[in-house]
XYZ file of N, CA and C in Angstrom:
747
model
N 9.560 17.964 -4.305
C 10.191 18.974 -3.455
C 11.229 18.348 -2.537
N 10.855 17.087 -1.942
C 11.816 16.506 -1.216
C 12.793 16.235 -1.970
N 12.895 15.740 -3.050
C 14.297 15.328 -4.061
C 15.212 16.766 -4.378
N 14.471 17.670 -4.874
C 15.529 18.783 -4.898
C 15.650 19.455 -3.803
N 15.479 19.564 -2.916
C 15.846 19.822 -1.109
C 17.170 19.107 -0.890
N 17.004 17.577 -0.905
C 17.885 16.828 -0.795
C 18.898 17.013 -1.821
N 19.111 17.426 -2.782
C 19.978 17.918 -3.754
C 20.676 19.027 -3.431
N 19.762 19.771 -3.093
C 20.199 21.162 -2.520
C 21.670 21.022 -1.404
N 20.516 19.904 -0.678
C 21.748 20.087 0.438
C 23.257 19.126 0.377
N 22.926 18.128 -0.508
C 24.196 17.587 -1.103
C 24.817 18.519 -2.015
N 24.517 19.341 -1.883
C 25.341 20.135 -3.602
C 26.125 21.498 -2.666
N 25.479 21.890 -1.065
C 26.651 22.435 -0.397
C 27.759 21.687 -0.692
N 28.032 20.464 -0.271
C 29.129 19.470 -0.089
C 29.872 19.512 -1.870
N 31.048 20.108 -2.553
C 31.476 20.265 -3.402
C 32.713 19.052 -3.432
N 32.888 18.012 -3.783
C 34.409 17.630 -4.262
C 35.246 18.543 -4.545
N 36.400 18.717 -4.189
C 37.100 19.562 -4.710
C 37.855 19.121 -6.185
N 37.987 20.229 -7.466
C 38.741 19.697 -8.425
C 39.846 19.596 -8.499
N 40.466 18.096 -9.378
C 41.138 17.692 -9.254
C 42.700 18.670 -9.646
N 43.736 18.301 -9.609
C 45.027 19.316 -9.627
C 45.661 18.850 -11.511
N 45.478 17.806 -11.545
C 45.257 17.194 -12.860
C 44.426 16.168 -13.332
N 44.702 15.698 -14.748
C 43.695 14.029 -14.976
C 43.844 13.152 -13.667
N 42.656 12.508 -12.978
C 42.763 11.882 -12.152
C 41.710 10.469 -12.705
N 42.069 9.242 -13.074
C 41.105 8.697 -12.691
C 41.424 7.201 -11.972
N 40.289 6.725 -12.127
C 40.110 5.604 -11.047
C 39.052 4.526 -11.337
N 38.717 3.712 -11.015
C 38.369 2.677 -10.817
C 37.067 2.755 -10.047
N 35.808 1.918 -10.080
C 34.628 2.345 -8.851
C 33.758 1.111 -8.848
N 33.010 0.956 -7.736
C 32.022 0.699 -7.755
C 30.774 1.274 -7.185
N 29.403 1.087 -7.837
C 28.403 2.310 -7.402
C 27.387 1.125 -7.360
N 26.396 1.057 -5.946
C 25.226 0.381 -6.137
C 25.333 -0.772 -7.359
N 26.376 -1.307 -7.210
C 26.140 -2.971 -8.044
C 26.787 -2.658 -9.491
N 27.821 -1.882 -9.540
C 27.962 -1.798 -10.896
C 29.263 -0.976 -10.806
N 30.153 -0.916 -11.579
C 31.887 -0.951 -12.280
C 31.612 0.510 -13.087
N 32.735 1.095 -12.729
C 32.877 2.312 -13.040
C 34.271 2.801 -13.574
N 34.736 3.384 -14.479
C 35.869 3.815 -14.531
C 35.620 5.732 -15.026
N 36.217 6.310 -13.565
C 36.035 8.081 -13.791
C 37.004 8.767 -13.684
N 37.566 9.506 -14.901
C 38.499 10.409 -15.153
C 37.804 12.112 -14.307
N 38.287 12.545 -13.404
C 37.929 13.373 -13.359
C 39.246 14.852 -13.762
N 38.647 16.180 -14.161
C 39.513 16.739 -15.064
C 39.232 18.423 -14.047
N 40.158 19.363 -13.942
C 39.961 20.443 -13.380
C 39.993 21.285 -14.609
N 38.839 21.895 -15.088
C 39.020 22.375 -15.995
C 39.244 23.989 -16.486
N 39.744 24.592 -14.991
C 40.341 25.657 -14.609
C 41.563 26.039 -15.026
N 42.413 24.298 -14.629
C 43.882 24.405 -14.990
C 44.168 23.304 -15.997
N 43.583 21.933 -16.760
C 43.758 21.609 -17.545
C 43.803 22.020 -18.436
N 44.241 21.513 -20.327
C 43.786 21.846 -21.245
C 42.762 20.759 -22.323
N 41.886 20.942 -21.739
C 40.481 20.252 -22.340
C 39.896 20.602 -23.749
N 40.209 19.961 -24.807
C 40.083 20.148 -26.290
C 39.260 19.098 -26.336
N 38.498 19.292 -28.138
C 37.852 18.530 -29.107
C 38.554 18.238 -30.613
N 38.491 17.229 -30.774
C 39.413 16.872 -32.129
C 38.390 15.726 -33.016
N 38.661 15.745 -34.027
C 37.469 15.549 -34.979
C 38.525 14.811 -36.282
N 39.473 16.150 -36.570
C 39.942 15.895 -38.162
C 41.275 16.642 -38.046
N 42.613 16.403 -38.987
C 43.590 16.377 -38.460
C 43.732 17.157 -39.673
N 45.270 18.303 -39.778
C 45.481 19.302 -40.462
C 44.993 19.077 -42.233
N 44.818 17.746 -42.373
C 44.533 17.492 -43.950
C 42.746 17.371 -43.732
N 42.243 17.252 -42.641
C 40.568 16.980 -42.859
C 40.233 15.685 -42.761
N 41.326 14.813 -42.661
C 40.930 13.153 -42.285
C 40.763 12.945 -40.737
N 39.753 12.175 -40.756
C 39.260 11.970 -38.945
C 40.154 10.967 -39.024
N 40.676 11.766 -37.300
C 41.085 10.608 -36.611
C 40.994 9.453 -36.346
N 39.725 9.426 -35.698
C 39.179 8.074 -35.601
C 39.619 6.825 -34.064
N 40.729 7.008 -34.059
C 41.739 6.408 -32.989
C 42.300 7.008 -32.090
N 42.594 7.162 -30.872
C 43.564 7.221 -30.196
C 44.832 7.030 -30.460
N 45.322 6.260 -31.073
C 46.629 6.143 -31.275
C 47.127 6.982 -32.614
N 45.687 7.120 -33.440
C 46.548 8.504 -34.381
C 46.439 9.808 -34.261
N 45.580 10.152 -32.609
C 45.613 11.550 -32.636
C 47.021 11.736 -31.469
N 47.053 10.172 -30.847
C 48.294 10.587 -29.661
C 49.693 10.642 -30.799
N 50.086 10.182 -32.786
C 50.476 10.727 -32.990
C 50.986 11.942 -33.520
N 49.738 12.757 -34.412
C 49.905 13.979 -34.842
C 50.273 14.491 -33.226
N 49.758 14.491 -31.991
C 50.108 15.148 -30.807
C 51.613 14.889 -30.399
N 52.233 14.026 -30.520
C 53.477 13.690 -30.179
C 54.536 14.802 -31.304
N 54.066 15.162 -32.575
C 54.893 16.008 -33.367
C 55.379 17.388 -32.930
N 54.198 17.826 -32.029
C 54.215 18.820 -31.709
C 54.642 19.358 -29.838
N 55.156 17.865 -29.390
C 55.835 17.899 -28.013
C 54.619 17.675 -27.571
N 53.759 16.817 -27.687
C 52.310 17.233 -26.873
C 51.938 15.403 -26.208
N 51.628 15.388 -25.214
C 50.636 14.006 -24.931
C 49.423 13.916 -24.704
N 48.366 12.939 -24.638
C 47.169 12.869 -24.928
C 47.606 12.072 -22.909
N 46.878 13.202 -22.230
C 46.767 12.518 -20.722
C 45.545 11.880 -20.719
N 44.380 11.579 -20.768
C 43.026 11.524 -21.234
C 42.776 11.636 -22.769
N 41.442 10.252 -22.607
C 40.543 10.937 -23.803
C 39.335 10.004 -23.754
N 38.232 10.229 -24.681
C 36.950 9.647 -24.619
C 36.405 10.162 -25.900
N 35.058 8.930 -26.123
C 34.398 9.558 -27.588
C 33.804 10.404 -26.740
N 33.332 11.367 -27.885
C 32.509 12.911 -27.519
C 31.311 13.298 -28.299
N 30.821 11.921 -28.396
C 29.084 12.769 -29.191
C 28.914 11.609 -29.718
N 27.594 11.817 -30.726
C 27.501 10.949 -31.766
C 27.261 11.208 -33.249
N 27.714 10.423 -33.751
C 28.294 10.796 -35.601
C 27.303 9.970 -36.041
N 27.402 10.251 -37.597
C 27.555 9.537 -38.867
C 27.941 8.737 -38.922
N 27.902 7.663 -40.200
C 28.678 6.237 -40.515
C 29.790 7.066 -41.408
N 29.980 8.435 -41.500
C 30.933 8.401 -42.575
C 32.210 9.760 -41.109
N 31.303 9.536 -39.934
C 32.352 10.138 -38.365
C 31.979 11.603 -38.268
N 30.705 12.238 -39.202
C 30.694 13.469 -39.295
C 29.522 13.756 -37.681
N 29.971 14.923 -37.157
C 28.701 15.037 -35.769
C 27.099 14.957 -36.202
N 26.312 14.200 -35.135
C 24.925 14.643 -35.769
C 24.219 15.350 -35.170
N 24.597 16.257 -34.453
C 24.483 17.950 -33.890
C 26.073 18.831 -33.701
N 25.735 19.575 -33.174
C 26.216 20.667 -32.997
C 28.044 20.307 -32.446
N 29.181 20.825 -33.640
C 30.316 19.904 -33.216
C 31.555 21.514 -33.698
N 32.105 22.152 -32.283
C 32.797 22.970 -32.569
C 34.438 22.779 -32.213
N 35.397 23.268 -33.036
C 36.802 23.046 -32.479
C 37.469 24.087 -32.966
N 38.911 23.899 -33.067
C 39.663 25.219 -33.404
C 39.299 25.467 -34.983
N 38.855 24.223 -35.998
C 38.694 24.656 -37.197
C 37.428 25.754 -37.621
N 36.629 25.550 -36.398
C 35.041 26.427 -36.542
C 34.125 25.611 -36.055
N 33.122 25.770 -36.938
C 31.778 25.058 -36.726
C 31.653 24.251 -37.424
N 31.447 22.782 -37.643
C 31.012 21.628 -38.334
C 29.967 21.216 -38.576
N 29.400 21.501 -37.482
C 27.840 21.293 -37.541
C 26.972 22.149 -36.531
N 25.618 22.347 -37.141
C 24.929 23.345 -36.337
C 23.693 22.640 -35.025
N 23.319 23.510 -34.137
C 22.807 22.934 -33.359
C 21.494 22.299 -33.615
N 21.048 21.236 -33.543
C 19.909 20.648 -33.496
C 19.062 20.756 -32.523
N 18.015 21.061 -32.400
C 17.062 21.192 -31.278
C 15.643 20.573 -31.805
N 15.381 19.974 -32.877
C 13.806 19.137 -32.651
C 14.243 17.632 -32.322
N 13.258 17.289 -31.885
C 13.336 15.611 -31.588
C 13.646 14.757 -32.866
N 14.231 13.458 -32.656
C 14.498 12.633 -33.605
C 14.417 11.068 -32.944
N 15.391 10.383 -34.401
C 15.095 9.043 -33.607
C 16.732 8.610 -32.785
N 16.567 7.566 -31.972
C 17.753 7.473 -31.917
C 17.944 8.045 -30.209
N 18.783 7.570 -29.059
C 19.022 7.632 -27.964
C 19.341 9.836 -28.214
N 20.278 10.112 -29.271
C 20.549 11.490 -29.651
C 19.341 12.812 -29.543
N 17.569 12.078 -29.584
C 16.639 12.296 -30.006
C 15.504 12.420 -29.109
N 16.329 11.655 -27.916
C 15.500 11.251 -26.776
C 15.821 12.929 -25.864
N 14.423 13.698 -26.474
C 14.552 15.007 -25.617
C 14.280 14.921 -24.333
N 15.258 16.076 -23.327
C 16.064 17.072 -23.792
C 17.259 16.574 -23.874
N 17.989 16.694 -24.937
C 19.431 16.245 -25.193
C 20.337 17.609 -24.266
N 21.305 17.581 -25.006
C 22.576 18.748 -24.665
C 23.698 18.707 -24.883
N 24.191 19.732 -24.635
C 25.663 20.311 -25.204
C 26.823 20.212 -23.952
N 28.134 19.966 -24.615
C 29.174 20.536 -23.673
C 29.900 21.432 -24.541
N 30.050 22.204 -23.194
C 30.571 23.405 -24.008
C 31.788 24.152 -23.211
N 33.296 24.269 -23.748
C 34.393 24.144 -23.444
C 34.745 26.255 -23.513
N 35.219 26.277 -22.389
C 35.331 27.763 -22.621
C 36.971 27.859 -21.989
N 37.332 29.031 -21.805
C 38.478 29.419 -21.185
C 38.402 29.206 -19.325
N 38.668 28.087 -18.846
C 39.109 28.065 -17.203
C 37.641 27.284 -17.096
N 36.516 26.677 -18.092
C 35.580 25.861 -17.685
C 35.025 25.327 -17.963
N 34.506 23.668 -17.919
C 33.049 23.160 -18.741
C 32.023 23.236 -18.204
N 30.918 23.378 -19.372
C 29.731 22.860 -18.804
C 28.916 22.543 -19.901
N 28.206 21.404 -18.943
C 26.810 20.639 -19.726
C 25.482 21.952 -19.499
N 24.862 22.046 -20.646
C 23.643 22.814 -21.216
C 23.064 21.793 -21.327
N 21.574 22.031 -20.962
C 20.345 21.306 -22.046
C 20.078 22.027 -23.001
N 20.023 21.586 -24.402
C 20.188 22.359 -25.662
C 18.808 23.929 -25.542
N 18.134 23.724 -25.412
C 17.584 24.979 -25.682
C 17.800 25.597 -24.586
N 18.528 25.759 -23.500
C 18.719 26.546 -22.572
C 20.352 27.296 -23.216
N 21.158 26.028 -23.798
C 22.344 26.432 -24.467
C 21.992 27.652 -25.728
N 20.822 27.306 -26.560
C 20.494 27.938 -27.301
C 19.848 29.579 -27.305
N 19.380 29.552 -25.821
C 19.056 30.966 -25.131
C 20.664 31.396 -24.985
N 21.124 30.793 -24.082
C 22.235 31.397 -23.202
C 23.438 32.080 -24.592
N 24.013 31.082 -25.372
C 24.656 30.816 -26.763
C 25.926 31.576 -25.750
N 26.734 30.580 -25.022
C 27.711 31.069 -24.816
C 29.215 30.588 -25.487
N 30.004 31.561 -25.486
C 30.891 31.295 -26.539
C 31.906 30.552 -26.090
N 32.173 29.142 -26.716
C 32.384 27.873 -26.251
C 33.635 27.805 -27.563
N 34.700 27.559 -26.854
C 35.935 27.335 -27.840
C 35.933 25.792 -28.477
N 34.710 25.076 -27.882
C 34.809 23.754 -28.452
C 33.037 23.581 -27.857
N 32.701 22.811 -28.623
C 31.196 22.192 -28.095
C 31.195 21.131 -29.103
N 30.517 20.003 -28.185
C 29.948 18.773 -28.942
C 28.591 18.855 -28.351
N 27.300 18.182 -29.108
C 26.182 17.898 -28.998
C 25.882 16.707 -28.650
N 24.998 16.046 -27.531
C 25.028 14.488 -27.563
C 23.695 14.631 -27.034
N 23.198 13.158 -26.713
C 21.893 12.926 -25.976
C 21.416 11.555 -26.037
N 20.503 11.395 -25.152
C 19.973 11.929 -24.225
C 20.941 12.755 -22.602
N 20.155 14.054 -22.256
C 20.646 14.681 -20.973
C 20.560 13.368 -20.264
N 21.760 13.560 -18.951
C 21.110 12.348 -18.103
C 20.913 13.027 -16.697
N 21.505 14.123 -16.529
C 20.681 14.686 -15.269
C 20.593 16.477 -15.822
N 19.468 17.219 -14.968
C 19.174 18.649 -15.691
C 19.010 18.950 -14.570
N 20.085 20.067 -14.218
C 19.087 21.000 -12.667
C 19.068 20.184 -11.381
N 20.103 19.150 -11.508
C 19.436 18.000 -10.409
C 18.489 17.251 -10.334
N 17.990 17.171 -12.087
C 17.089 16.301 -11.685
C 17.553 14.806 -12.856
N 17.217 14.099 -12.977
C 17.744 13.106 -13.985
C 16.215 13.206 -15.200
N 16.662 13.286 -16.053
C 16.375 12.972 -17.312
C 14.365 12.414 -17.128
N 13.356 12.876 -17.321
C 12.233 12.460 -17.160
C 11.744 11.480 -17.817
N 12.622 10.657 -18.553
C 12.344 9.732 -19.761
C 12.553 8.298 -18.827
N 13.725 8.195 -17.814
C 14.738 7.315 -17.528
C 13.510 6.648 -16.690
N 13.579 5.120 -16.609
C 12.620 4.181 -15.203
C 13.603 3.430 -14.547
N 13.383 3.432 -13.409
C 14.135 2.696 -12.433
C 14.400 1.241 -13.251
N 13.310 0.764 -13.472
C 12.624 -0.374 -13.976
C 13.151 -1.381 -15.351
N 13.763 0.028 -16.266
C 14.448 -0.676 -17.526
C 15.289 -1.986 -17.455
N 15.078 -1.972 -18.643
C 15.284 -3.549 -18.786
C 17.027 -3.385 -20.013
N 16.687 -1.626 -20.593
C 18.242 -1.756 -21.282
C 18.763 -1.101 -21.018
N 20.023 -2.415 -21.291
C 21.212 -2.562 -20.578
C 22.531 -2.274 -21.524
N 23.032 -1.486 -21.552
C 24.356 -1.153 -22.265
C 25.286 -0.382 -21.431
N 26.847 -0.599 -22.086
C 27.786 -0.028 -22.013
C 27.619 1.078 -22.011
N 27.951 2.153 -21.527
C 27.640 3.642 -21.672
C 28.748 4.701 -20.755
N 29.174 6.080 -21.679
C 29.845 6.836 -21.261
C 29.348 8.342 -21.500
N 30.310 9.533 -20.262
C 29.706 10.381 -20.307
C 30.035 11.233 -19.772
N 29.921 12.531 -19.519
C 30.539 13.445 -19.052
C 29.858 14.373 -17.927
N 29.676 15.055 -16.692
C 29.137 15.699 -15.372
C 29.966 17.062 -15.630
N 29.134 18.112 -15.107
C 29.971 19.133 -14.723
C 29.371 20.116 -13.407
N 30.670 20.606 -12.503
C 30.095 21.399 -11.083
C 29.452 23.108 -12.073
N 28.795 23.470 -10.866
C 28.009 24.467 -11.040
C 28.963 25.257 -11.480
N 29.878 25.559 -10.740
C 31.231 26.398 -11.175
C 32.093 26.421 -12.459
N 31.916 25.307 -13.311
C 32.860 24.251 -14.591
C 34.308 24.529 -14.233
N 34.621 24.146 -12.890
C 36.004 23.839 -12.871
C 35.648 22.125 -12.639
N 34.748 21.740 -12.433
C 35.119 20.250 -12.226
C 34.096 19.156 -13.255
N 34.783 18.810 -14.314
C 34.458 17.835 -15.294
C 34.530 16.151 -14.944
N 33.761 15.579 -14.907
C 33.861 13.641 -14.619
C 33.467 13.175 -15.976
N 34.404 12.547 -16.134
C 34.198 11.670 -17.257
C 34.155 10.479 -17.083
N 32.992 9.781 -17.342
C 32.755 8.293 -16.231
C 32.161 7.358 -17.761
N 32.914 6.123 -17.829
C 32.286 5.208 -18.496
C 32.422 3.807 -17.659
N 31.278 2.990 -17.894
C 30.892 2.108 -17.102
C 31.147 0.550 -17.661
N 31.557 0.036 -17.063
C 32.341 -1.438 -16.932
C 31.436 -2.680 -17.390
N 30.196 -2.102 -16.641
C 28.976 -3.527 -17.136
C 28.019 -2.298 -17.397
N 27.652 -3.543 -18.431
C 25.914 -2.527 -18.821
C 25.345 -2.541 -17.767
N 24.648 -1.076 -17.976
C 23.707 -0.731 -17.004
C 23.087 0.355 -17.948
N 21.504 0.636 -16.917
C 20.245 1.141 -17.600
C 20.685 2.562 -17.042
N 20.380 3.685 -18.446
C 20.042 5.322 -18.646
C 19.794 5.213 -16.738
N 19.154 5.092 -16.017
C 18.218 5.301 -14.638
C 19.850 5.432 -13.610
N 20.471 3.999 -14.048
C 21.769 3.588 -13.085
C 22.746 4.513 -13.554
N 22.909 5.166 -14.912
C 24.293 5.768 -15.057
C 23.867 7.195 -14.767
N 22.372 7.610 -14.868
C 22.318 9.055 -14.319
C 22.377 8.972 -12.865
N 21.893 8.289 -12.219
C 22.032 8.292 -10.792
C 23.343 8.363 -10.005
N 24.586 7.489 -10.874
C 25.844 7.766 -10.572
C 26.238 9.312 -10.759
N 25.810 10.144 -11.882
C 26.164 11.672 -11.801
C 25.552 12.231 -10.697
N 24.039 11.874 -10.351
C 23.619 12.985 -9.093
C 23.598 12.522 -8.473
N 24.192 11.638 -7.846
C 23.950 10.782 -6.454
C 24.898 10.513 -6.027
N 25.915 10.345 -6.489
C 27.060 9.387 -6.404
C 28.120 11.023 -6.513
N 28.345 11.395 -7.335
C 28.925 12.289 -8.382
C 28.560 13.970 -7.759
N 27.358 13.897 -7.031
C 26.944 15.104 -7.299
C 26.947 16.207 -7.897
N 26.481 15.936 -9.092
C 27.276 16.908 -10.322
C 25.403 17.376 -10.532
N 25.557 18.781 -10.815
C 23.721 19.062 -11.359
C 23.723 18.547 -13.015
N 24.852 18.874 -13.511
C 24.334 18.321 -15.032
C 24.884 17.759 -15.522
N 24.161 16.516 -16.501
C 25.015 15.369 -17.230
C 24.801 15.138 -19.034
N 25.922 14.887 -19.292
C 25.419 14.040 -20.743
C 26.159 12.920 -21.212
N 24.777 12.340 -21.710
C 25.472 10.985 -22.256
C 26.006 11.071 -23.246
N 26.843 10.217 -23.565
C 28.180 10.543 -25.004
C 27.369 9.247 -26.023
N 27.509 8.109 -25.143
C 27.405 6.978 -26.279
C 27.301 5.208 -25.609
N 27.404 4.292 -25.997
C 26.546 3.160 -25.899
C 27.991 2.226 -25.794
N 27.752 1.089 -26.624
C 28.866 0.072 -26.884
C 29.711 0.352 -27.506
N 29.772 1.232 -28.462
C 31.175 1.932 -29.123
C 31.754 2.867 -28.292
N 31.759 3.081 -26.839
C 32.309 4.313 -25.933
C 33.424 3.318 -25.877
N 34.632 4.413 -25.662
C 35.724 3.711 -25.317
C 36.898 4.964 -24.531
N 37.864 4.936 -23.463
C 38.331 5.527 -22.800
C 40.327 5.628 -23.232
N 40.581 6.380 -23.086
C 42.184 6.431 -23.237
C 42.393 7.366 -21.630
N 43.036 6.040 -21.141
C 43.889 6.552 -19.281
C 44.859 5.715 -19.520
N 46.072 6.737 -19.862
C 47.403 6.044 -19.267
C 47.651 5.688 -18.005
N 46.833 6.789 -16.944
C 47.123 6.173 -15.571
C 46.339 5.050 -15.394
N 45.842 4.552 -16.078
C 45.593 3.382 -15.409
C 46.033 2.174 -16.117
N 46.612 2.334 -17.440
C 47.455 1.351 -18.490
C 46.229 1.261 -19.212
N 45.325 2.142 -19.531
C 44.155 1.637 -20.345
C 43.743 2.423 -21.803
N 43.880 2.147 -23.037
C 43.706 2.465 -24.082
C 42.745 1.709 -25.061
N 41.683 1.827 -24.879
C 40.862 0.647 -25.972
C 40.848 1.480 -26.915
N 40.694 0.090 -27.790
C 41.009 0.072 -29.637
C 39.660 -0.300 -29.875
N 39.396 -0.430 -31.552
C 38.345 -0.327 -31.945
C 37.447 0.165 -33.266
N 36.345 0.440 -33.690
C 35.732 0.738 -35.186
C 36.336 2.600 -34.527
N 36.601 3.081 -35.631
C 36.843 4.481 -35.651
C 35.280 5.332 -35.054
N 35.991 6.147 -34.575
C 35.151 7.091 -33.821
C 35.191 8.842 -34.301
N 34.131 8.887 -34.075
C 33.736 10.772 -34.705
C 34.581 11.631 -33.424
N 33.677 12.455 -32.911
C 34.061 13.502 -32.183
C 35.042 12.622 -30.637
N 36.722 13.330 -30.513
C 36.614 12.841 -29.430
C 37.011 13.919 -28.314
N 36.937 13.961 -27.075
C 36.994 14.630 -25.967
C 38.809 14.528 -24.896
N 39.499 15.363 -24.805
C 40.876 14.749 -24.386
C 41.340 16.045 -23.530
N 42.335 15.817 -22.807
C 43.371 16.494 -21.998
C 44.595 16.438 -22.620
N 45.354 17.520 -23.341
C 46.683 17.690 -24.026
C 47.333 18.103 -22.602
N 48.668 17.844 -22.941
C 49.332 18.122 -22.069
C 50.823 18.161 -22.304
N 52.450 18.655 -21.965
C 53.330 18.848 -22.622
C 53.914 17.659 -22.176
N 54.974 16.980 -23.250
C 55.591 15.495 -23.082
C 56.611 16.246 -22.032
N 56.865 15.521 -21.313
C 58.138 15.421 -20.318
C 59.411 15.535 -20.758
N 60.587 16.370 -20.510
C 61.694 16.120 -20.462
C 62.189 14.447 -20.669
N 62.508 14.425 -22.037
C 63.330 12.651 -22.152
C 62.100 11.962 -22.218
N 60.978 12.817 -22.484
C 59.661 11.134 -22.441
C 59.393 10.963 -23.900
């Protein structure tokens, strides 16, 4: 009762969202942070998977060029779930082509498996993180959704699986959203750190009520503002901010 009290009353206190892609640089309780945060009121926050012929992307640099054909830049981006060895989603993966894959809701193996997982789910003026069977009651109509897991915070609370105590340690990225889904954080972390440390950065740090984790040592971030584009093994679902190229850019 004392923890969600104390939630309560940090969660008056709102960040305001950002006016565009904003990110930055951090440190949180002993540990390196890099957080894109996204207004997703007035951004345009898409999912991209597979390109007009059905071949995955895979890269950043070949979805920033099919985007460049069309006057478009990639302001942001991040992986967005977790795939297959052959990049296909292994839950629930929606975009402008339809549905790719359907929602999963029993347990499995695999960090993806570690219930309650969840959804983000991309609508007109908002995101938000679901825990899958609450997504699965609610079934709201989401112009894009990816599936990932483990949740790392639900309701304000973090994930009932997570121990202060762990001992693993990985790279890891992920996405927060305000009660409202105008305000999206997209935070991947600099040094490994344990499920316990990267949910605590969403409700503690972040004050965001709900989180999900995207992915491990293959997470990787695209911020031009900060000169940062990592390369890498091809990637399934990814998560981005389009935006129109500039006059002469």
């Amino acid at each position: 009762m004392i923890r969600k009290a104390a939630f309560l009353l940090a969660a008056l206190w709102t960040a305001p969202a950002a006016d565009a892609v904003e990110c930055s640089d951090i440190a949180y309780e002993g540990s390196r942070y890099t957080l894109c945060q996204i207004n997703a009121a007035k951004e345009q926050l898409q999912l991209f998977l597979r390109d007009g012929e059905g071949q995955v992307y895979g890269h950043f640099s070949t979805l920033e060029e099919t985007l460049a054909e069309d006057g478009k830049t990639l302001a942001f981006a991040t992986n967005a779930g977790m795939y297959h060895s052959d990049r296909s989603p292994v839950g629930l993966y929606v975009d402008e082509d339809g549905e790719e894959m359907r929602l999963v809701t029993n347990a499995g193996p695999g960090n993806f498996g570690l219930l309650p997982n969840g959804v983000l789910c991309i609508r007109d003026g908002r995101a938000d993180v679901f825990e899958t069977l609450a997504f699965e009651q609610a079934r709201p109509g989401c112009a894009y959704a990816t599936q990932s897991g483990p949740m790392l915070v639900i309701d304000g609370e973090l994930h009932p699986r997570f121990l202060p105590d762990s001992d693993s340690y990985y790279i890891r990225n992920g996405v927060g959203t305000s009660a409202d889904g105008t305000r999206a954080v997209f935070a991947i972390s600099r040094n490994a750190v344990t499920f316990h440390q990267f949910g605590s950065l969403f409700r503690d740090h972040l004050k965001l009520p709900n989180a999900l984790y995207f992915d491990g040592n293959i997470s990787r971030l695209h911020a031009p503002e900060l000169g940062r584009s990592d390369a890498g093994f091809m990637m399934g679902p990814i998560v981005g901010v389009v935006e129109d190229t500039p006059a002469g850019g």
